[in-house]
Amino acid sequence: MDLIERISRQFQDNTRTTHDALEMLAAPIAGAVEVMTSSLLDNGKILVCGGSGSSGDARRFAAQLVNGFELERPSLAAFALSADASTLAPIAGDPSPAALFSRQILALGQPGDVLLTLSTRGDSSRIVDAIQAAQERDMRIIALTGIEGGTVAELLGPEDIHLCAPADRTARIQELHLLILHCLCDGIDCLLLGVED
């Protein structure tokens, strides 16, 4: 096995996938930046959640909005929906694990807020329930998925934004999701601070 060749193929695959994504996703990412910035300027908040492997990216994105990305600015209202012990502990009965995020959205979400979801396959039951709860709360939804978007793509309304990575490998999808999240952070900072370059 030639490890150098294998590593080179990973880089080449990443580059091809990223190039394909640029043409497809630049305009929808810009639209997502505008939706989130508008919500924040109108005293709304961004609620973020990710399916299993994407939960860390969801927390990181929320932290970058609260603590800053690359520029100094005031904190922004963002909250990563959690799967910690306190939210997992049933208060009455035995709530479905799929309702983990949706219960938090029903408690915290308001009209005008934005829900940002991350799911590589688009079929996570927790993400599906979260989107349905956000729709109940009249929130805008920005969904990051891969492949064809799965059930998530079917649930989105005309005002929602679907950022579907043009890849079917989990690694490529997650790499693109991270780049998209960085573009969102940068774009929000740009609009809020009036950065031109």
PDB file of N, CA, C and O in Angstrom, residues 10-77:
ATOM      1  N   GLN A  10      -6.989  11.456  -1.336  1.00  0.00           N
ATOM      2  CA  GLN A  10      -7.905  12.132  -0.398  1.00  0.00           C
ATOM      3  C   GLN A  10      -7.928  13.643  -0.683  1.00  0.00           C
ATOM      4  O   GLN A  10      -8.988  14.261  -0.737  1.00  0.00           O
ATOM      5  N   PHE A  11      -6.736  14.226  -0.839  1.00  0.00           N
ATOM      6  CA  PHE A  11      -6.654  15.660  -1.126  1.00  0.00           C
ATOM      7  C   PHE A  11      -7.317  15.993  -2.456  1.00  0.00           C
ATOM      8  O   PHE A  11      -8.055  16.987  -2.564  1.00  0.00           O
ATOM      9  N   GLN A  12      -7.079  15.177  -3.464  1.00  0.00           N
ATOM     10  CA  GLN A  12      -7.659  15.431  -4.782  1.00  0.00           C
ATOM     11  C   GLN A  12      -9.174  15.314  -4.745  1.00  0.00           C
ATOM     12  O   GLN A  12      -9.892  16.126  -5.354  1.00  0.00           O
ATOM     13  N   ASP A  13      -9.672  14.325  -4.029  1.00  0.00           N
ATOM     14  CA  ASP A  13     -11.115  14.146  -3.889  1.00  0.00           C
ATOM     15  C   ASP A  13     -11.737  15.341  -3.170  1.00  0.00           C
ATOM     16  O   ASP A  13     -12.784  15.855  -3.565  1.00  0.00           O
ATOM     17  N   ASN A  14     -11.066  15.802  -2.141  1.00  0.00           N
ATOM     18  CA  ASN A  14     -11.540  16.975  -1.410  1.00  0.00           C
ATOM     19  C   ASN A  14     -11.593  18.190  -2.332  1.00  0.00           C
ATOM     20  O   ASN A  14     -12.574  18.943  -2.342  1.00  0.00           O
ATOM     21  N   THR A  15     -10.553  18.399  -3.103  1.00  0.00           N
ATOM     22  CA  THR A  15     -10.483  19.555  -3.996  1.00  0.00           C
ATOM     23  C   THR A  15     -11.590  19.514  -5.044  1.00  0.00           C
ATOM     24  O   THR A  15     -12.262  20.525  -5.295  1.00  0.00           O
ATOM     25  N   ARG A  16     -11.808  18.354  -5.656  1.00  0.00           N
ATOM     26  CA  ARG A  16     -12.881  18.209  -6.652  1.00  0.00           C
ATOM     27  C   ARG A  16     -14.246  18.499  -6.031  1.00  0.00           C
ATOM     28  O   ARG A  16     -15.062  19.227  -6.600  1.00  0.00           O
ATOM     29  N   THR A  17     -14.480  17.914  -4.869  1.00  0.00           N
ATOM     30  CA  THR A  17     -15.774  18.080  -4.213  1.00  0.00           C
ATOM     31  C   THR A  17     -15.996  19.540  -3.821  1.00  0.00           C
ATOM     32  O   THR A  17     -17.090  20.087  -4.005  1.00  0.00           O
ATOM     33  N   THR A  18     -14.966  20.181  -3.314  1.00  0.00           N
ATOM     34  CA  THR A  18     -15.075  21.589  -2.923  1.00  0.00           C
ATOM     35  C   THR A  18     -15.346  22.460  -4.139  1.00  0.00           C
ATOM     36  O   THR A  18     -16.182  23.375  -4.094  1.00  0.00           O
ATOM     37  N   HIS A  19     -14.681  22.187  -5.245  1.00  0.00           N
ATOM     38  CA  HIS A  19     -14.906  22.959  -6.476  1.00  0.00           C
ATOM     39  C   HIS A  19     -16.346  22.790  -6.961  1.00  0.00           C
ATOM     40  O   HIS A  19     -17.007  23.770  -7.339  1.00  0.00           O
ATOM     41  N   ASP A  20     -16.841  21.564  -6.968  1.00  0.00           N
ATOM     42  CA  ASP A  20     -18.227  21.313  -7.373  1.00  0.00           C
ATOM     43  C   ASP A  20     -19.204  22.047  -6.453  1.00  0.00           C
ATOM     44  O   ASP A  20     -20.211  22.599  -6.905  1.00  0.00           O
ATOM     45  N   ALA A  21     -18.906  22.055  -5.167  1.00  0.00           N
ATOM     46  CA  ALA A  21     -19.795  22.690  -4.183  1.00  0.00           C
ATOM     47  C   ALA A  21     -19.848  24.201  -4.377  1.00  0.00           C
ATOM     48  O   ALA A  21     -20.900  24.823  -4.179  1.00  0.00           O
ATOM     49  N   LEU A  22     -18.736  24.814  -4.754  1.00  0.00           N
ATOM     50  CA  LEU A  22     -18.695  26.263  -4.926  1.00  0.00           C
ATOM     51  C   LEU A  22     -19.748  26.719  -5.923  1.00  0.00           C
ATOM     52  O   LEU A  22     -20.518  27.647  -5.650  1.00  0.00           O
ATOM     53  N   GLU A  23     -19.809  26.056  -7.063  1.00  0.00           N
ATOM     54  CA  GLU A  23     -20.769  26.456  -8.099  1.00  0.00           C
ATOM     55  C   GLU A  23     -22.209  26.265  -7.638  1.00  0.00           C
ATOM     56  O   GLU A  23     -23.081  27.060  -7.955  1.00  0.00           O
ATOM     57  N   MET A  24     -22.457  25.205  -6.892  1.00  0.00           N
ATOM     58  CA  MET A  24     -23.816  24.892  -6.448  1.00  0.00           C
ATOM     59  C   MET A  24     -24.261  25.710  -5.244  1.00  0.00           C
ATOM     60  O   MET A  24     -25.436  26.055  -5.118  1.00  0.00           O
ATOM     61  N   LEU A  25     -23.349  25.994  -4.333  1.00  0.00           N
ATOM     62  CA  LEU A  25     -23.747  26.466  -3.008  1.00  0.00           C
ATOM     63  C   LEU A  25     -23.419  27.914  -2.685  1.00  0.00           C
ATOM     64  O   LEU A  25     -23.876  28.424  -1.659  1.00  0.00           O
ATOM     65  N   ALA A  26     -22.644  28.602  -3.513  1.00  0.00           N
ATOM     66  CA  ALA A  26     -22.264  29.977  -3.174  1.00  0.00           C
ATOM     67  C   ALA A  26     -23.497  30.867  -2.948  1.00  0.00           C
ATOM     68  O   ALA A  26     -23.589  31.573  -1.940  1.00  0.00           O
ATOM     69  N   ALA A  27     -24.443  30.827  -3.872  1.00  0.00           N
ATOM     70  CA  ALA A  27     -25.637  31.676  -3.738  1.00  0.00           C
ATOM     71  C   ALA A  27     -26.508  31.267  -2.546  1.00  0.00           C
ATOM     72  O   ALA A  27     -26.933  32.136  -1.765  1.00  0.00           O
ATOM     73  N   PRO A  28     -26.799  29.966  -2.346  1.00  0.00           N
ATOM     74  CA  PRO A  28     -27.579  29.598  -1.159  1.00  0.00           C
ATOM     75  C   PRO A  28     -26.866  29.921   0.159  1.00  0.00           C
ATOM     76  O   PRO A  28     -27.521  30.278   1.139  1.00  0.00           O
ATOM     77  N   ILE A  29     -25.534  29.802   0.199  1.00  0.00           N
ATOM     78  CA  ILE A  29     -24.810  30.171   1.425  1.00  0.00           C
ATOM     79  C   ILE A  29     -24.975  31.663   1.684  1.00  0.00           C
ATOM     80  O   ILE A  29     -25.219  32.090   2.820  1.00  0.00           O
ATOM     81  N   ALA A  30     -24.871  32.479   0.634  1.00  0.00           N
ATOM     82  CA  ALA A  30     -25.076  33.922   0.784  1.00  0.00           C
ATOM     83  C   ALA A  30     -26.487  34.211   1.308  1.00  0.00           C
ATOM     84  O   ALA A  30     -26.684  35.063   2.183  1.00  0.00           O
ATOM     85  N   GLY A  31     -27.469  33.463   0.792  1.00  0.00           N
ATOM     86  CA  GLY A  31     -28.836  33.632   1.285  1.00  0.00           C
ATOM     87  C   GLY A  31     -28.964  33.257   2.747  1.00  0.00           C
ATOM     88  O   GLY A  31     -29.661  33.935   3.520  1.00  0.00           O
ATOM     89  N   ALA A  32     -28.275  32.196   3.159  1.00  0.00           N
ATOM     90  CA  ALA A  32     -28.308  31.784   4.569  1.00  0.00           C
ATOM     91  C   ALA A  32     -27.669  32.845   5.463  1.00  0.00           C
ATOM     92  O   ALA A  32     -28.167  33.122   6.556  1.00  0.00           O
ATOM     93  N   VAL A  33     -26.578  33.444   4.992  1.00  0.00           N
ATOM     94  CA  VAL A  33     -25.933  34.523   5.751  1.00  0.00           C
ATOM     95  C   VAL A  33     -26.922  35.669   5.954  1.00  0.00           C
ATOM     96  O   VAL A  33     -27.066  36.203   7.065  1.00  0.00           O
ATOM     97  N   GLU A  34     -27.628  36.031   4.900  1.00  0.00           N
ATOM     98  CA  GLU A  34     -28.590  37.136   4.997  1.00  0.00           C
ATOM     99  C   GLU A  34     -29.735  36.807   5.943  1.00  0.00           C
ATOM    100  O   GLU A  34     -30.166  37.653   6.739  1.00  0.00           O
ATOM    101  N   VAL A  35     -30.236  35.580   5.893  1.00  0.00           N
ATOM    102  CA  VAL A  35     -31.337  35.164   6.779  1.00  0.00           C
ATOM    103  C   VAL A  35     -30.885  35.226   8.239  1.00  0.00           C
ATOM    104  O   VAL A  35     -31.593  35.773   9.101  1.00  0.00           O
ATOM    105  N   MET A  36     -29.712  34.679   8.537  1.00  0.00           N
ATOM    106  CA  MET A  36     -29.242  34.664   9.925  1.00  0.00           C
ATOM    107  C   MET A  36     -28.921  36.072  10.415  1.00  0.00           C
ATOM    108  O   MET A  36     -29.258  36.429  11.549  1.00  0.00           O
ATOM    109  N   THR A  37     -28.298  36.880   9.580  1.00  0.00           N
ATOM    110  CA  THR A  37     -27.962  38.251   9.984  1.00  0.00           C
ATOM    111  C   THR A  37     -29.226  39.051  10.245  1.00  0.00           C
ATOM    112  O   THR A  37     -29.317  39.787  11.234  1.00  0.00           O
ATOM    113  N   SER A  38     -30.210  38.901   9.389  1.00  0.00           N
ATOM    114  CA  SER A  38     -31.482  39.605   9.574  1.00  0.00           C
ATOM    115  C   SER A  38     -32.138  39.199  10.893  1.00  0.00           C
ATOM    116  O   SER A  38     -32.649  40.044  11.637  1.00  0.00           O
ATOM    117  N   SER A  39     -32.128  37.911  11.197  1.00  0.00           N
ATOM    118  CA  SER A  39     -32.697  37.437  12.462  1.00  0.00           C
ATOM    119  C   SER A  39     -31.953  38.040  13.651  1.00  0.00           C
ATOM    120  O   SER A  39     -32.580  38.535  14.598  1.00  0.00           O
ATOM    121  N   LEU A  40     -30.638  38.012  13.606  1.00  0.00           N
ATOM    122  CA  LEU A  40     -29.845  38.550  14.716  1.00  0.00           C
ATOM    123  C   LEU A  40     -30.076  40.049  14.896  1.00  0.00           C
ATOM    124  O   LEU A  40     -30.184  40.535  16.026  1.00  0.00           O
ATOM    125  N   LEU A  41     -30.173  40.786  13.799  1.00  0.00           N
ATOM    126  CA  LEU A  41     -30.410  42.235  13.885  1.00  0.00           C
ATOM    127  C   LEU A  41     -31.806  42.554  14.405  1.00  0.00           C
ATOM    128  O   LEU A  41     -32.047  43.650  14.914  1.00  0.00           O
ATOM    129  N   ASP A  42     -32.726  41.592  14.273  1.00  0.00           N
ATOM    130  CA  ASP A  42     -34.099  41.783  14.737  1.00  0.00           C
ATOM    131  C   ASP A  42     -34.311  41.123  16.106  1.00  0.00           C
ATOM    132  O   ASP A  42     -35.425  40.740  16.451  1.00  0.00           O
ATOM    133  N   ASN A  43     -33.218  40.970  16.871  1.00  0.00           N
ATOM    134  CA  ASN A  43     -33.242  40.372  18.212  1.00  0.00           C
ATOM    135  C   ASN A  43     -33.625  38.894  18.205  1.00  0.00           C
ATOM    136  O   ASN A  43     -34.097  38.375  19.221  1.00  0.00           O
ATOM    137  N   GLY A  44     -33.432  38.225  17.097  1.00  0.00           N
ATOM    138  CA  GLY A  44     -33.642  36.786  17.046  1.00  0.00           C
ATOM    139  C   GLY A  44     -32.382  36.054  17.474  1.00  0.00           C
ATOM    140  O   GLY A  44     -31.363  36.658  17.804  1.00  0.00           O
ATOM    141  N   LYS A  45     -32.470  34.739  17.452  1.00  0.00           N
ATOM    142  CA  LYS A  45     -31.314  33.921  17.818  1.00  0.00           C
ATOM    143  C   LYS A  45     -31.184  32.751  16.861  1.00  0.00           C
ATOM    144  O   LYS A  45     -32.132  32.388  16.169  1.00  0.00           O
ATOM    145  N   ILE A  46     -29.988  32.185  16.856  1.00  0.00           N
ATOM    146  CA  ILE A  46     -29.696  31.033  16.021  1.00  0.00           C
ATOM    147  C   ILE A  46     -29.600  29.813  16.926  1.00  0.00           C
ATOM    148  O   ILE A  46     -28.759  29.776  17.827  1.00  0.00           O
ATOM    149  N   LEU A  47     -30.468  28.829  16.728  1.00  0.00           N
ATOM    150  CA  LEU A  47     -30.388  27.559  17.434  1.00  0.00           C
ATOM    151  C   LEU A  47     -29.737  26.561  16.483  1.00  0.00           C
ATOM    152  O   LEU A  47     -30.094  26.506  15.300  1.00  0.00           O
ATOM    153  N   VAL A  48     -28.782  25.794  16.984  1.00  0.00           N
ATOM    154  CA  VAL A  48     -27.996  24.911  16.138  1.00  0.00           C
ATOM    155  C   VAL A  48     -28.027  23.499  16.708  1.00  0.00           C
ATOM    156  O   VAL A  48     -27.885  23.307  17.921  1.00  0.00           O
ATOM    157  N   CYS A  49     -28.195  22.507  15.836  1.00  0.00           N
ATOM    158  CA  CYS A  49     -28.100  21.118  16.293  1.00  0.00           C
ATOM    159  C   CYS A  49     -27.532  20.246  15.185  1.00  0.00           C
ATOM    160  O   CYS A  49     -27.706  20.542  14.004  1.00  0.00           O
ATOM    161  N   GLY A  50     -26.845  19.202  15.598  1.00  0.00           N
ATOM    162  CA  GLY A  50     -26.232  18.294  14.639  1.00  0.00           C
ATOM    163  C   GLY A  50     -26.493  16.853  15.011  1.00  0.00           C
ATOM    164  O   GLY A  50     -26.513  16.499  16.189  1.00  0.00           O
ATOM    165  N   GLY A  51     -26.698  16.024  13.989  1.00  0.00           N
ATOM    166  CA  GLY A  51     -26.814  14.596  14.200  1.00  0.00           C
ATOM    167  C   GLY A  51     -25.487  14.040  14.661  1.00  0.00           C
ATOM    168  O   GLY A  51     -24.439  14.648  14.452  1.00  0.00           O
ATOM    169  N   SER A  52     -25.488  12.922  15.266  1.00  0.00           N
ATOM    170  CA  SER A  52     -24.348  12.262  15.926  1.00  0.00           C
ATOM    171  C   SER A  52     -22.983  12.854  15.631  1.00  0.00           C
ATOM    172  O   SER A  52     -22.425  13.598  16.437  1.00  0.00           O
ATOM    173  N   GLY A  53     -22.402  12.571  14.470  1.00  0.00           N
ATOM    174  CA  GLY A  53     -21.053  13.031  14.172  1.00  0.00           C
ATOM    175  C   GLY A  53     -20.947  14.520  13.935  1.00  0.00           C
ATOM    176  O   GLY A  53     -19.850  15.076  13.947  1.00  0.00           O
ATOM    177  N   SER A  54     -22.058  15.194  13.723  1.00  0.00           N
ATOM    178  CA  SER A  54     -22.046  16.629  13.441  1.00  0.00           C
ATOM    179  C   SER A  54     -22.295  17.483  14.676  1.00  0.00           C
ATOM    180  O   SER A  54     -22.287  18.708  14.591  1.00  0.00           O
ATOM    181  N   SER A  55     -22.529  16.849  15.815  1.00  0.00           N
ATOM    182  CA  SER A  55     -22.869  17.626  17.015  1.00  0.00           C
ATOM    183  C   SER A  55     -21.720  18.533  17.451  1.00  0.00           C
ATOM    184  O   SER A  55     -21.942  19.647  17.914  1.00  0.00           O
ATOM    185  N   GLY A  56     -20.488  18.057  17.286  1.00  0.00           N
ATOM    186  CA  GLY A  56     -19.341  18.891  17.644  1.00  0.00           C
ATOM    187  C   GLY A  56     -19.247  20.129  16.767  1.00  0.00           C
ATOM    188  O   GLY A  56     -18.933  21.222  17.246  1.00  0.00           O
ATOM    189  N   ASP A  57     -19.533  19.975  15.467  1.00  0.00           N
ATOM    190  CA  ASP A  57     -19.527  21.127  14.563  1.00  0.00           C
ATOM    191  C   ASP A  57     -20.628  22.114  14.936  1.00  0.00           C
ATOM    192  O   ASP A  57     -20.442  23.333  14.834  1.00  0.00           O
ATOM    193  N   ALA A  58     -21.771  21.609  15.377  1.00  0.00           N
ATOM    194  CA  ALA A  58     -22.867  22.487  15.800  1.00  0.00           C
ATOM    195  C   ALA A  58     -22.441  23.321  17.009  1.00  0.00           C
ATOM    196  O   ALA A  58     -22.666  24.539  17.053  1.00  0.00           O
ATOM    197  N   ARG A  59     -21.807  22.682  17.976  1.00  0.00           N
ATOM    198  CA  ARG A  59     -21.342  23.421  19.171  1.00  0.00           C
ATOM    199  C   ARG A  59     -20.279  24.443  18.803  1.00  0.00           C
ATOM    200  O   ARG A  59     -20.290  25.567  19.304  1.00  0.00           O
ATOM    201  N   ARG A  60     -19.387  24.056  17.909  1.00  0.00           N
ATOM    202  CA  ARG A  60     -18.311  24.960  17.510  1.00  0.00           C
ATOM    203  C   ARG A  60     -18.867  26.185  16.783  1.00  0.00           C
ATOM    204  O   ARG A  60     -18.428  27.310  17.006  1.00  0.00           O
ATOM    205  N   PHE A  61     -19.844  25.976  15.903  1.00  0.00           N
ATOM    206  CA  PHE A  61     -20.440  27.094  15.173  1.00  0.00           C
ATOM    207  C   PHE A  61     -21.110  28.072  16.140  1.00  0.00           C
ATOM    208  O   PHE A  61     -20.917  29.290  16.033  1.00  0.00           O
ATOM    209  N   ALA A  62     -21.892  27.539  17.072  1.00  0.00           N
ATOM    210  CA  ALA A  62     -22.554  28.416  18.049  1.00  0.00           C
ATOM    211  C   ALA A  62     -21.517  29.192  18.861  1.00  0.00           C
ATOM    212  O   ALA A  62     -21.674  30.389  19.111  1.00  0.00           O
ATOM    213  N   ALA A  63     -20.444  28.520  19.247  1.00  0.00           N
ATOM    214  CA  ALA A  63     -19.387  29.184  20.020  1.00  0.00           C
ATOM    215  C   ALA A  63     -18.734  30.297  19.212  1.00  0.00           C
ATOM    216  O   ALA A  63     -18.390  31.356  19.753  1.00  0.00           O
ATOM    217  N   GLN A  64     -18.567  30.090  17.902  1.00  0.00           N
ATOM    218  CA  GLN A  64     -17.950  31.119  17.070  1.00  0.00           C
ATOM    219  C   GLN A  64     -18.863  32.331  16.916  1.00  0.00           C
ATOM    220  O   GLN A  64     -18.378  33.454  16.795  1.00  0.00           O
ATOM    221  N   LEU A  65     -20.171  32.125  16.939  1.00  0.00           N
ATOM    222  CA  LEU A  65     -21.079  33.276  16.898  1.00  0.00           C
ATOM    223  C   LEU A  65     -21.061  34.019  18.231  1.00  0.00           C
ATOM    224  O   LEU A  65     -21.055  35.245  18.264  1.00  0.00           O
ATOM    225  N   VAL A  66     -21.033  33.284  19.308  1.00  0.00           N
ATOM    226  CA  VAL A  66     -21.038  33.923  20.629  1.00  0.00           C
ATOM    227  C   VAL A  66     -19.695  34.589  20.925  1.00  0.00           C
ATOM    228  O   VAL A  66     -19.633  35.734  21.373  1.00  0.00           O
ATOM    229  N   ASN A  67     -18.601  33.881  20.674  1.00  0.00           N
ATOM    230  CA  ASN A  67     -17.278  34.346  21.093  1.00  0.00           C
ATOM    231  C   ASN A  67     -16.489  35.083  20.019  1.00  0.00           C
ATOM    232  O   ASN A  67     -15.451  35.669  20.313  1.00  0.00           O
ATOM    233  N   GLY A  68     -16.939  35.036  18.789  1.00  0.00           N
ATOM    234  CA  GLY A  68     -16.219  35.684  17.696  1.00  0.00           C
ATOM    235  C   GLY A  68     -15.587  34.657  16.784  1.00  0.00           C
ATOM    236  O   GLY A  68     -15.231  33.561  17.206  1.00  0.00           O
ATOM    237  N   PHE A  69     -15.446  35.038  15.526  1.00  0.00           N
ATOM    238  CA  PHE A  69     -14.844  34.148  14.539  1.00  0.00           C
ATOM    239  C   PHE A  69     -13.415  34.622  14.268  1.00  0.00           C
ATOM    240  O   PHE A  69     -12.491  34.214  14.943  1.00  0.00           O
ATOM    241  N   GLU A  70     -13.222  35.529  13.333  1.00  0.00           N
ATOM    242  CA  GLU A  70     -11.881  36.045  13.051  1.00  0.00           C
ATOM    243  C   GLU A  70     -11.750  37.528  13.353  1.00  0.00           C
ATOM    244  O   GLU A  70     -10.644  38.065  13.347  1.00  0.00           O
ATOM    245  N   LEU A  71     -12.879  38.190  13.602  1.00  0.00           N
ATOM    246  CA  LEU A  71     -12.870  39.622  13.879  1.00  0.00           C
ATOM    247  C   LEU A  71     -13.446  39.886  15.263  1.00  0.00           C
ATOM    248  O   LEU A  71     -14.308  39.146  15.745  1.00  0.00           O
ATOM    249  N   GLU A  72     -13.009  40.963  15.875  1.00  0.00           N
ATOM    250  CA  GLU A  72     -13.551  41.379  17.167  1.00  0.00           C
ATOM    251  C   GLU A  72     -14.927  41.993  16.944  1.00  0.00           C
ATOM    252  O   GLU A  72     -15.105  42.875  16.105  1.00  0.00           O
ATOM    253  N   ARG A  73     -15.903  41.513  17.677  1.00  0.00           N
ATOM    254  CA  ARG A  73     -17.269  42.050  17.581  1.00  0.00           C
ATOM    255  C   ARG A  73     -18.043  41.633  18.808  1.00  0.00           C
ATOM    256  O   ARG A  73     -17.632  40.718  19.541  1.00  0.00           O
ATOM    257  N   PRO A  74     -19.194  42.267  19.070  1.00  0.00           N
ATOM    258  CA  PRO A  74     -20.024  41.846  20.203  1.00  0.00           C
ATOM    259  C   PRO A  74     -20.522  40.416  20.011  1.00  0.00           C
ATOM    260  O   PRO A  74     -20.607  39.910  18.886  1.00  0.00           O
ATOM    261  N   SER A  75     -20.861  39.760  21.100  1.00  0.00           N
ATOM    262  CA  SER A  75     -21.397  38.398  21.046  1.00  0.00           C
ATOM    263  C   SER A  75     -22.737  38.378  20.333  1.00  0.00           C
ATOM    264  O   SER A  75     -23.533  39.316  20.432  1.00  0.00           O
ATOM    265  N   LEU A  76     -22.983  37.293  19.610  1.00  0.00           N
ATOM    266  CA  LEU A  76     -24.240  37.114  18.899  1.00  0.00           C
ATOM    267  C   LEU A  76     -25.046  36.016  19.581  1.00  0.00           C
ATOM    268  O   LEU A  76     -24.490  35.108  20.189  1.00  0.00           O
ATOM    269  N   ALA A  77     -26.359  36.109  19.451  1.00  0.00           N
ATOM    270  CA  ALA A  77     -27.263  35.185  20.132  1.00  0.00           C
ATOM    271  C   ALA A  77     -27.340  33.857  19.387  1.00  0.00           C
ATOM    272  O   ALA A  77     -28.087  33.707  18.420  1.00  0.00           O
TER     273      ALA A  77
END
